[in-house]
XYZ file of C-alpha atoms in Angstrom:
698
model
C 61.637 126.973 124.347
C 61.593 123.179 125.346
C 62.434 121.932 128.635
C 65.963 120.749 129.412
C 65.685 116.960 130.165
C 69.007 117.160 132.251
C 67.913 119.987 134.513
C 65.407 119.279 137.129
C 63.930 121.659 139.686
C 62.439 120.896 143.188
C 59.375 119.168 141.940
C 61.242 116.134 140.581
C 60.560 113.967 143.680
C 56.778 114.633 143.723
C 54.049 112.173 142.995
C 51.595 114.442 141.213
C 51.511 114.214 137.545
C 50.850 117.953 137.328
C 53.929 118.839 139.470
C 56.170 116.406 137.459
C 55.079 118.020 134.182
C 56.758 121.094 135.477
C 59.990 119.293 136.994
C 62.142 120.241 134.078
C 61.015 123.789 133.687
C 63.722 126.453 133.673
C 61.561 128.085 136.435
C 62.980 126.970 139.723
C 59.731 125.627 141.146
C 59.204 124.544 144.772
C 56.376 122.376 146.079
C 54.148 123.955 148.712
C 55.791 123.757 152.025
C 57.889 125.188 154.801
C 61.183 125.119 152.923
C 59.725 127.294 150.120
C 58.141 129.808 152.573
C 61.401 129.921 154.764
C 63.309 130.744 151.595
C 61.039 133.540 150.651
C 61.441 135.108 154.120
C 65.166 134.635 154.014
C 65.565 136.208 150.527
C 62.762 138.780 151.186
C 61.008 137.776 148.093
C 57.113 137.426 147.252
C 55.842 134.060 146.041
C 54.474 133.363 142.782
C 51.914 130.663 143.455
C 50.672 128.641 140.370
C 47.873 126.342 140.836
C 46.505 123.909 138.156
C 46.113 120.263 137.327
C 47.528 117.881 134.885
C 44.705 117.594 132.299
C 44.133 121.445 132.265
C 44.341 122.781 128.704
C 45.112 126.474 129.580
C 47.605 125.154 132.294
C 49.499 123.576 129.383
C 49.326 126.668 127.222
C 50.611 128.973 129.879
C 53.315 126.444 130.702
C 54.448 126.284 127.126
C 54.260 130.011 126.557
C 55.813 131.154 129.969
C 57.222 128.550 132.191
C 59.267 126.786 129.531
C 60.721 130.175 128.351
C 64.129 130.719 129.741
C 63.866 134.551 129.515
C 60.590 134.451 131.567
C 61.983 131.948 133.916
C 64.979 134.217 134.614
C 62.594 137.005 135.715
C 60.730 134.631 138.010
C 63.784 133.068 139.485
C 65.408 136.445 140.278
C 62.435 138.138 141.840
C 59.965 135.594 143.218
C 60.115 131.981 144.869
C 57.961 130.091 142.626
C 55.566 127.392 144.183
C 53.478 124.867 142.196
C 50.313 123.415 143.609
C 48.181 120.533 142.096
C 44.800 121.764 143.032
C 43.432 118.158 143.115
C 46.108 117.138 145.576
C 45.521 120.209 147.604
C 41.834 121.399 147.209
C 42.124 123.297 150.616
C 45.013 125.536 149.236
C 43.233 125.895 145.836
C 39.944 126.926 147.661
C 41.678 129.623 149.703
C 43.521 131.285 146.949
C 40.620 130.810 144.400
C 38.399 132.568 146.870
C 40.967 135.319 147.195
C 41.364 135.825 143.402
C 37.574 135.789 142.899
C 37.208 138.570 145.455
C 39.960 140.671 143.813
C 38.854 140.117 140.181
C 35.421 138.795 140.201
C 36.323 135.683 138.341
C 38.474 132.668 138.813
C 39.727 129.447 137.070
C 42.891 127.435 136.094
C 45.745 127.989 135.805
C 45.429 130.111 138.881
C 48.171 132.599 139.281
C 48.311 134.340 142.693
C 51.203 136.479 144.259
C 51.473 135.958 147.985
C 53.638 137.205 150.769
C 56.184 135.126 152.648
C 53.467 134.905 155.210
C 51.110 133.322 152.678
C 48.686 136.368 152.447
C 47.486 137.082 148.817
C 47.796 140.448 147.233
C 47.415 139.890 143.539
C 45.714 137.280 141.518
C 44.474 136.131 138.073
C 44.193 133.106 135.796
C 45.851 132.603 132.602
C 48.116 135.417 131.517
C 49.716 135.464 127.950
C 53.435 136.135 128.015
C 52.882 139.497 126.384
C 49.801 141.773 126.275
C 46.951 140.491 124.048
C 43.191 139.981 124.101
C 42.938 143.070 126.496
C 45.132 141.228 129.216
C 48.164 142.415 130.661
C 51.397 140.357 129.593
C 52.808 137.961 132.022
C 56.410 139.648 131.692
C 54.875 143.042 132.302
C 52.997 141.701 135.352
C 56.232 140.084 136.731
C 58.213 143.261 136.405
C 55.541 145.402 137.833
C 54.932 143.186 140.925
C 58.707 142.857 141.405
C 59.108 146.675 141.340
C 56.205 147.155 143.718
C 57.642 144.716 146.229
C 60.749 147.123 146.411
C 59.223 150.361 146.144
C 55.547 150.035 147.505
C 55.916 147.195 150.078
C 53.742 148.953 152.765
C 50.641 149.143 150.525
C 51.163 145.518 149.279
C 51.366 144.284 152.767
C 48.339 146.371 153.871
C 46.328 145.126 150.930
C 47.350 141.457 151.522
C 46.212 141.809 155.153
C 42.875 143.141 154.189
C 42.306 140.426 151.737
C 43.039 137.752 154.260
C 40.993 139.359 156.868
C 37.990 139.514 154.504
C 38.500 135.837 153.726
C 38.470 134.904 157.329
C 35.328 136.940 157.941
C 33.532 135.283 154.985
C 34.522 131.784 156.381
C 33.757 132.357 160.053
C 30.423 134.333 159.425
C 28.053 132.727 161.886
C 24.218 133.061 161.236
C 22.399 134.951 163.989
C 21.380 132.688 166.943
C 18.972 134.967 168.791
C 15.389 133.763 168.944
C 13.561 133.799 165.656
C 16.443 135.407 163.755
C 17.785 132.415 161.860
C 16.171 130.926 158.805
C 14.494 127.592 158.983
C 15.381 125.337 155.984
C 12.022 123.820 154.717
C 10.233 123.075 151.655
C 10.365 126.823 150.427
C 13.983 126.324 149.754
C 13.311 123.453 147.423
C 10.639 125.300 145.670
C 12.837 128.337 145.169
C 15.658 126.130 143.841
C 13.215 124.631 141.237
C 11.953 127.926 140.029
C 15.491 129.210 139.822
C 16.657 126.227 137.713
C 13.540 126.399 135.691
C 14.378 130.081 134.866
C 17.861 129.060 133.701
C 16.734 126.146 131.765
C 17.400 125.851 127.981
C 14.139 124.476 126.474
C 15.736 123.940 123.039
C 18.928 122.165 124.134
C 18.561 121.233 127.723
C 20.873 122.124 130.293
C 21.155 125.500 132.074
C 22.360 128.845 130.689
C 23.795 129.248 127.201
C 27.670 128.681 127.043
C 29.754 127.262 128.063
C 27.202 124.622 129.388
C 28.387 122.229 132.103
C 26.824 118.837 133.042
C 25.563 119.224 136.585
C 24.772 115.505 137.420
C 23.789 116.167 141.090
C 21.530 119.272 139.948
C 19.635 116.731 137.861
C 19.356 114.370 140.587
C 17.829 117.046 142.794
C 15.212 117.673 140.121
C 14.275 113.968 139.877
C 13.713 114.058 143.609
C 11.748 117.123 143.349
C 9.469 115.510 140.746
C 9.180 112.230 142.692
C 7.907 113.914 145.879
C 5.650 116.614 144.357
C 4.850 115.090 140.883
C 6.059 118.211 139.240
C 6.155 117.053 135.606
C 8.182 119.870 134.432
C 11.148 119.047 136.701
C 11.275 115.470 135.035
C 11.059 116.858 131.501
C 13.968 119.244 132.230
C 16.029 116.248 133.207
C 14.909 114.013 130.206
C 15.634 116.840 127.827
C 19.106 117.543 129.104
C 20.234 113.827 129.407
C 18.823 113.159 125.833
C 20.425 116.172 124.293
C 23.858 115.476 126.075
C 23.649 111.764 125.016
C 23.126 112.955 121.439
C 25.805 115.619 121.329
C 29.394 115.926 121.010
C 29.933 116.105 124.763
C 29.324 112.353 124.781
C 32.065 110.028 123.282
C 30.080 107.913 120.860
C 32.865 105.464 120.362
C 34.169 104.513 123.904
C 31.776 106.144 126.219
C 32.363 108.797 128.980
C 31.466 112.354 128.997
C 33.777 115.346 128.174
C 34.045 118.195 130.666
C 31.702 120.745 129.306
C 30.270 122.036 125.991
C 31.691 125.279 124.599
C 28.383 125.984 122.820
C 24.855 125.762 123.864
C 23.808 122.579 122.124
C 26.336 120.185 123.580
C 28.225 119.911 120.264
C 31.752 121.272 120.599
C 33.077 120.021 124.019
C 36.270 120.796 126.001
C 37.513 117.300 125.439
C 38.794 116.673 128.986
C 37.267 113.647 130.853
C 37.039 114.037 134.727
C 36.261 110.834 136.983
C 33.728 112.846 138.981
C 31.741 113.778 135.893
C 31.271 110.035 134.988
C 30.330 109.263 138.650
C 27.597 111.964 138.768
C 26.200 111.659 135.377
C 25.861 107.897 135.450
C 24.016 108.077 138.640
C 21.524 110.668 137.149
C 21.065 108.544 133.887
C 20.306 105.573 136.028
C 17.860 107.421 138.304
C 16.018 108.653 135.176
C 15.935 105.167 133.691
C 14.277 104.012 136.937
C 11.677 106.791 136.517
C 10.893 106.359 132.926
C 11.967 102.903 131.956
C 13.720 104.385 128.829
C 16.500 101.987 127.904
C 18.596 104.744 126.228
C 19.370 106.118 129.617
C 20.465 102.749 131.090
C 22.660 102.109 128.035
C 24.373 105.390 128.329
C 25.006 104.744 132.096
C 26.399 101.336 131.279
C 28.723 102.784 128.650
C 29.934 105.336 131.046
C 30.795 102.675 133.644
C 32.437 100.569 131.094
C 34.592 103.315 130.051
C 35.720 103.884 133.572
C 36.331 100.112 133.971
C 38.102 99.823 130.690
C 40.214 103.067 130.695
C 40.212 104.564 134.246
C 40.684 101.644 136.597
C 44.096 100.875 138.263
C 44.965 97.177 138.457
C 44.146 97.029 142.234
C 40.791 98.547 141.786
C 41.229 102.341 142.276
C 39.930 104.868 139.893
C 42.152 107.295 137.978
C 41.375 111.017 138.070
C 41.146 112.294 134.484
C 42.037 112.325 130.856
C 43.450 115.172 129.061
C 41.860 117.311 126.357
C 44.940 117.672 124.351
C 46.921 114.908 122.462
C 49.476 114.771 119.623
C 48.109 115.414 116.257
C 50.287 113.074 114.054
C 49.699 115.411 110.968
C 51.783 118.206 112.299
C 53.316 116.735 115.446
C 51.866 119.419 117.589
C 49.538 119.088 120.772
C 45.935 119.933 119.956
C 42.644 120.047 121.870
C 40.480 117.074 120.702
C 43.046 115.705 118.150
C 42.273 112.071 119.535
C 38.600 112.396 118.999
C 37.881 114.170 115.688
C 37.834 112.765 112.246
C 37.942 114.064 108.687
C 35.180 112.883 106.404
C 37.861 111.089 103.997
C 39.122 109.158 107.154
C 35.547 107.862 107.833
C 34.966 106.933 104.263
C 38.255 105.051 104.002
C 37.696 103.191 107.265
C 34.056 102.191 106.692
C 33.770 102.051 102.912
C 31.736 104.479 100.761
C 28.211 103.119 101.087
C 28.240 102.527 104.883
C 29.834 105.781 105.249
C 27.092 107.671 103.688
C 24.676 106.424 106.250
C 27.148 106.873 109.073
C 27.943 110.366 108.039
C 24.274 111.258 107.821
C 23.521 109.895 111.308
C 26.677 111.587 113.049
C 26.421 114.865 111.192
C 29.838 114.371 109.208
C 30.651 117.025 106.693
C 33.519 117.366 104.261
C 34.425 120.866 105.511
C 34.165 119.618 109.164
C 30.913 120.101 111.345
C 32.217 122.413 114.258
C 30.290 125.496 113.318
C 31.128 126.976 116.755
C 34.919 126.914 116.603
C 36.376 130.297 117.578
C 39.980 129.273 117.466
C 39.721 127.232 114.186
C 41.056 124.225 115.906
C 38.650 121.775 114.094
C 38.895 123.002 110.495
C 38.105 119.975 108.195
C 37.525 117.852 111.157
C 34.276 116.415 112.648
C 33.047 115.671 116.179
C 30.588 112.861 116.318
C 27.150 113.810 117.408
C 23.566 112.313 116.548
C 22.225 114.477 113.834
C 19.673 112.096 112.653
C 17.750 109.246 114.193
C 17.688 105.569 113.100
C 14.349 106.167 111.871
C 15.124 109.145 109.725
C 17.993 107.260 108.207
C 15.703 104.209 107.393
C 13.550 106.631 105.519
C 16.238 108.447 103.727
C 18.023 105.143 102.706
C 15.111 102.942 102.207
C 16.303 100.307 104.812
C 15.002 99.049 108.176
C 15.928 100.515 111.519
C 17.665 97.328 112.598
C 19.812 97.469 109.438
C 20.712 101.127 110.204
C 21.821 100.245 113.729
C 24.059 97.417 112.580
C 25.731 99.792 110.166
C 26.346 102.345 112.844
C 27.590 99.586 115.214
C 30.188 98.250 112.825
C 31.171 101.908 111.982
C 31.838 102.922 115.469
C 33.818 99.828 116.053
C 35.999 100.495 113.011
C 36.551 104.152 114.014
C 37.389 103.066 117.490
C 39.937 100.749 116.054
C 41.361 103.595 114.055
C 41.399 105.888 116.881
C 43.314 103.347 119.019
C 46.306 103.761 116.770
C 46.625 107.579 117.606
C 48.570 108.868 120.375
C 46.206 108.816 123.443
C 45.715 111.929 125.700
C 47.633 112.104 128.965
C 46.090 110.135 131.822
C 46.279 111.308 135.395
C 46.855 108.214 137.211
C 46.733 109.496 140.738
C 43.791 107.891 142.871
C 41.875 110.420 144.895
C 39.833 109.255 147.802
C 37.014 111.730 147.313
C 36.455 111.290 143.724
C 36.790 107.477 144.019
C 33.997 107.618 146.747
C 31.565 109.067 144.166
C 32.576 106.683 141.611
C 31.972 103.863 144.062
C 28.574 105.162 144.789
C 27.639 104.876 141.079
C 28.993 101.467 140.458
C 27.324 100.007 143.629
C 24.030 101.731 142.626
C 24.368 100.479 138.978
C 24.800 96.977 140.313
C 21.465 97.064 141.782
C 19.558 99.039 139.082
C 21.075 96.967 136.194
C 21.390 93.651 137.959
C 24.971 93.619 136.948
C 27.380 91.860 139.289
C 30.617 93.107 137.671
C 29.631 96.658 138.895
C 29.210 95.602 142.498
C 32.677 93.919 142.154
C 34.155 97.009 140.906
C 32.601 99.173 143.785
C 33.677 96.637 146.371
C 37.215 96.224 144.962
C 37.632 100.116 144.804
C 36.377 100.477 148.532
C 38.861 97.604 149.582
C 41.679 99.403 147.760
C 41.045 102.666 149.702
C 40.653 100.739 152.992
C 43.873 98.755 152.448
C 46.179 101.271 150.715
C 44.836 104.768 151.607
C 44.679 104.631 155.322
C 47.316 105.263 157.982
C 46.921 104.778 161.670
C 43.216 104.497 161.300
C 42.875 107.686 159.250
C 42.037 108.182 155.543
C 44.698 109.683 153.082
C 43.734 111.777 150.177
C 45.996 110.614 147.366
C 47.650 107.391 146.152
C 49.987 107.116 143.052
C 52.757 104.671 142.167
C 52.347 102.628 145.269
C 52.412 105.512 147.822
C 49.561 107.159 149.552
C 49.911 110.633 151.086
C 48.347 113.994 151.985
C 46.124 114.463 154.919
C 42.418 113.685 153.933
C 39.828 116.424 153.652
C 36.169 116.643 154.496
C 35.240 115.617 151.036
C 37.450 112.363 151.295
C 35.587 111.373 154.440
C 31.963 112.269 153.293
C 32.391 111.122 149.741
C 34.102 107.649 150.803
C 31.527 107.064 153.615
C 28.749 107.717 150.909
C 30.513 104.931 148.825
C 30.713 102.459 151.734
C 27.031 102.918 152.391
C 26.239 102.239 148.799
C 28.444 99.206 148.763
C 26.867 97.932 151.898
C 23.376 98.262 150.329
C 24.730 96.364 147.267
C 26.382 93.496 149.247
C 24.993 93.564 152.666
C 28.383 92.962 154.001
C 28.464 94.343 157.416
C 32.203 95.472 157.196
C 31.247 98.375 155.011
C 28.561 99.688 157.346
C 30.781 99.168 160.452
C 33.506 101.187 158.704
C 31.183 103.867 157.363
C 30.128 104.387 161.063
C 33.857 104.385 162.349
C 34.860 107.026 159.642
C 31.552 108.991 160.260
C 32.443 109.257 163.927
C 36.054 110.292 162.982
C 34.776 112.850 160.520
C 32.723 114.436 163.452
C 35.689 114.403 165.586
C 38.189 115.895 163.175
C 36.050 118.468 161.140
C 32.944 119.332 162.869
C 32.422 123.025 163.925
C 30.508 123.220 167.241
C 28.392 126.080 165.727
C 27.287 123.851 162.820
C 28.644 122.294 159.746
C 32.221 121.002 159.031
C 35.475 122.637 157.990
C 37.272 121.425 154.895
C 40.301 120.546 156.774
C 40.968 118.475 159.891
C 41.643 119.998 163.278
C 45.188 118.826 163.207
C 45.794 119.429 159.477
C 48.406 122.049 158.292
C 47.572 125.527 159.456
C 46.750 127.848 156.481
C 45.891 131.430 156.383
C 42.131 130.354 157.067
C 40.248 126.967 157.816
C 37.866 126.928 154.929
C 34.354 125.802 155.241
C 32.188 125.438 152.106
C 28.669 124.569 151.279
C 28.349 125.600 147.631
C 27.701 122.714 145.316
C 29.805 123.504 142.166
C 31.216 120.974 139.639
C 31.295 118.594 142.729
C 28.894 118.576 145.643
C 30.353 120.191 148.680
C 31.703 118.118 151.694
C 29.106 119.617 153.831
C 26.199 118.604 151.491
C 27.410 115.051 151.266
C 28.061 114.896 154.998
C 24.493 115.932 155.552
C 23.089 113.023 153.440
C 25.493 110.220 154.745
C 24.752 111.204 158.269
C 20.833 111.205 157.604
C 21.466 107.673 156.020
C 23.416 106.444 158.974
C 20.869 107.815 161.358
C 18.164 105.886 159.635
C 20.206 102.775 159.774
C 21.596 103.019 163.458
C 19.289 105.543 165.209
C 22.319 107.136 166.690
C 21.367 110.740 167.764
C 24.776 112.342 167.236
C 24.167 111.925 163.388
C 20.828 113.776 163.328
C 22.008 116.305 165.772
C 24.882 117.315 163.429
C 22.775 117.424 160.446
C 20.196 119.708 162.113
C 22.982 122.149 163.232
C 24.569 122.008 159.699
C 21.123 123.055 158.027
C 20.630 125.800 160.698
C 24.196 127.167 160.227
C 24.032 127.439 156.475
C 20.490 128.452 155.962
C 21.347 132.047 155.480
C 23.859 131.285 152.770
C 21.704 128.904 150.939
C 18.743 131.179 150.935
C 20.716 133.698 148.863
C 20.925 130.993 145.811
C 19.180 127.784 146.489
C 19.739 126.399 143.055
C 23.506 126.413 143.858
C 23.215 123.955 146.696
C 21.429 121.340 144.737
C 22.967 118.374 146.565
C 22.531 119.814 150.014
C 18.804 120.428 148.926
C 18.568 116.637 148.125
C 19.802 115.941 151.632
C 17.261 118.340 152.897
C 14.517 116.626 150.872
C 15.384 113.414 152.692
C 15.359 115.331 156.012
C 11.878 116.705 155.301
C 10.625 113.327 154.148
C 10.141 110.257 156.109
C 12.491 107.606 154.621
C 10.772 104.298 154.126
C 12.539 101.513 155.978
C 12.690 98.196 154.171
C 14.094 95.168 156.031
C 14.754 91.844 154.322
C 14.881 88.604 156.258
C 16.688 85.647 154.892
C 19.818 84.859 152.871
C 20.858 87.229 150.074
C 20.712 84.251 147.659
C 17.073 83.499 148.546
C 14.998 83.599 145.498
C 12.229 85.647 147.149
C 14.700 88.059 148.481
C 16.438 88.303 145.209
C 13.136 88.840 143.440
C 12.125 91.599 145.949
C 15.431 93.341 145.544
C 15.101 93.404 141.888
C 11.536 94.990 142.314
C 12.983 97.529 144.724
C 15.623 98.873 142.396
C 13.233 98.832 139.404
C 11.657 101.857 140.947
C 13.143 105.245 141.876
C 12.792 105.497 145.701
C 15.381 107.954 146.680
C 14.273 108.296 150.400
C 14.807 104.865 151.918
C 16.961 102.750 154.159
C 17.628 99.019 153.318
C 18.608 96.311 155.734
C 19.156 92.464 155.463
C 18.915 90.337 158.516
C 20.533 86.925 158.360
C 20.681 85.944 162.111
C 22.393 82.544 162.421
C 20.206 81.569 165.205
C 17.058 81.886 162.920
C 18.731 80.753 159.737
C 17.020 77.382 159.934
C 13.559 78.778 160.203
C 14.225 81.429 157.638
C 15.447 78.656 155.113
C 12.450 76.683 155.897
C 10.105 79.664 155.529
C 11.815 81.308 152.652
C 12.741 85.136 152.463
C 10.451 87.901 153.516
C 10.448 91.664 153.643
C 8.614 94.261 155.821
C 8.140 97.911 155.289
C 8.039 100.598 157.963
C 7.001 104.078 157.472
C 6.554 106.866 160.024
C 6.705 104.497 162.864
C 4.026 102.030 161.356
C 5.394 98.688 160.100
C 3.449 96.283 157.904
C 3.561 92.520 158.587
C 6.393 90.699 156.924
C 5.406 89.433 153.352
C 6.898 87.176 150.998
C 4.256 88.194 148.265
C 6.147 90.080 145.461
C 2.972 91.977 144.180
C 2.245 93.040 147.739
C 5.637 94.233 148.347
C 5.723 96.303 145.108
C 2.380 97.846 145.763
C 3.316 98.927 149.338
C 6.676 100.436 147.852
C 4.816 102.389 145.396
C 2.371 103.637 148.044
C 5.106 104.581 150.591
C 8.142 105.284 148.328
């Protein structure tokens, strides 16, 4: 039944788009906080904890089926205190209860549905539940009634179970590696080799990517493989990346009209995506495409990276410079007035023919695999009957042969066709956009814009990176500390390790793109703060600050999933800061981090790809490149262009513009010198000699 717009629950004053989506549910939702837990204790009720995010398709389904239903809401309100959490606002809460659910059921996902005691201990969990039993799943109504009855008649067993689950989470979190002599593992090249072999074993040689389906784009995993190739000349690692990026760029997971990657592919060949678009995917994938362009010189990779970044600038950027979080998979289908996954993105053949004209449509349809019955062969729910997902079925050259034309002519027809379909699509109801600005995700996006500005020589990308960094420094700090979320003019929520590590990463990249000292200075300030607030003396970093809200455990994670972990990025940024500053505290924290997590990483090296990229830096000796002269100096500019033409991942870069020597520098012109393993070459202004030394040392 539809929401009552006149009735609001306790979510109505929240900033989260996800919580506001539920503010008019008949369920009497509360935000996470003391008030809800005190009420649960007072009324002696268990808590129904529901965790999701605003662009989550199955969250929408469960909301419509159950949380908008007055009968189900009555059961919830009578027997439970209902608490809603936006996982993107509170990744710490999500991490804890996702870990609990995974330990109980062997799987997790969103919506996350967890039943917890008034003391916050979990005792039952799952993900999506249909309102009534189907697909082999218990119905949500039956589950609610069963747990409500158990709370009254079997309380002792429930509390005992909840205590056991919480205790097991604590033990898993605070498991320390043995410190006795010779008993802990040394993280070395063996970890890197094992990760490569594991990824090779999971690689799909026909379609690229890893595993079968669903297939996720793992940008940081691809970046690890590029580093592995670079250092060891392992050709297979590069071929795996090229195959994956090419197939993804041709597939339906790529938005061929406005750019940007969808969340994942439901099939093995990247054709039928889950149409959600996440900011972090754009950040991680654009970086991987740019790095592969540096290695191969293939313009297609650079073009896809540009289109990703332009999509973010056009559709995902707040007026003051921050980047929005996501776009939904679902949108209104004007044909029947219902919300459907992918409705914004798919086309019937007749729509394309009407928009392009019959003859151009013949070529367009051939190149993009358009069929009269629809082209989504893998469509288990029948959502795309008669509709087509654009993907590159045939190349320009194949089309030129078939239609007796020139490749340039074919390209022109396809360009015009895409423009016309983009205009047609613009008239459709657009998917919901989550307009909160998250510090951590913005940090990753800043990294990619700053990196792209150097690789592509594109000033607008440096400007975007700088503007976003300045936005966070201006609007997302309070009393000198970072905040996690900004929306509608208001920042809030205590920052996590990921906020600090990812944003420091962004500041370092902006500094390298602009050589403005304020970004390096602030990176050091925040890194020192990160160590003070998050470091565990035994090694590594906690997810939450020492003075953050006390939860049932203080999470600590190193696994690199859809995003790299805070510990993995912390390792890399501290290594980079050490290379620039030589502060011993930075390298000391990295070494204890590697030692602490070595046993965990050894169990599945491939699942820690970003951490292993940091390890690769640590095991390498980064080349130190120092430019002398003004940034606008012609020689310096040429040398910088040469530097970023090549893939040199293990490097630190400085620019010296000492006012006392500016006159002599101006007279002499710009220079650069390269140091490697304690040995420095004489400064040079010879572009060719500079490039040759880079290729030798980098």
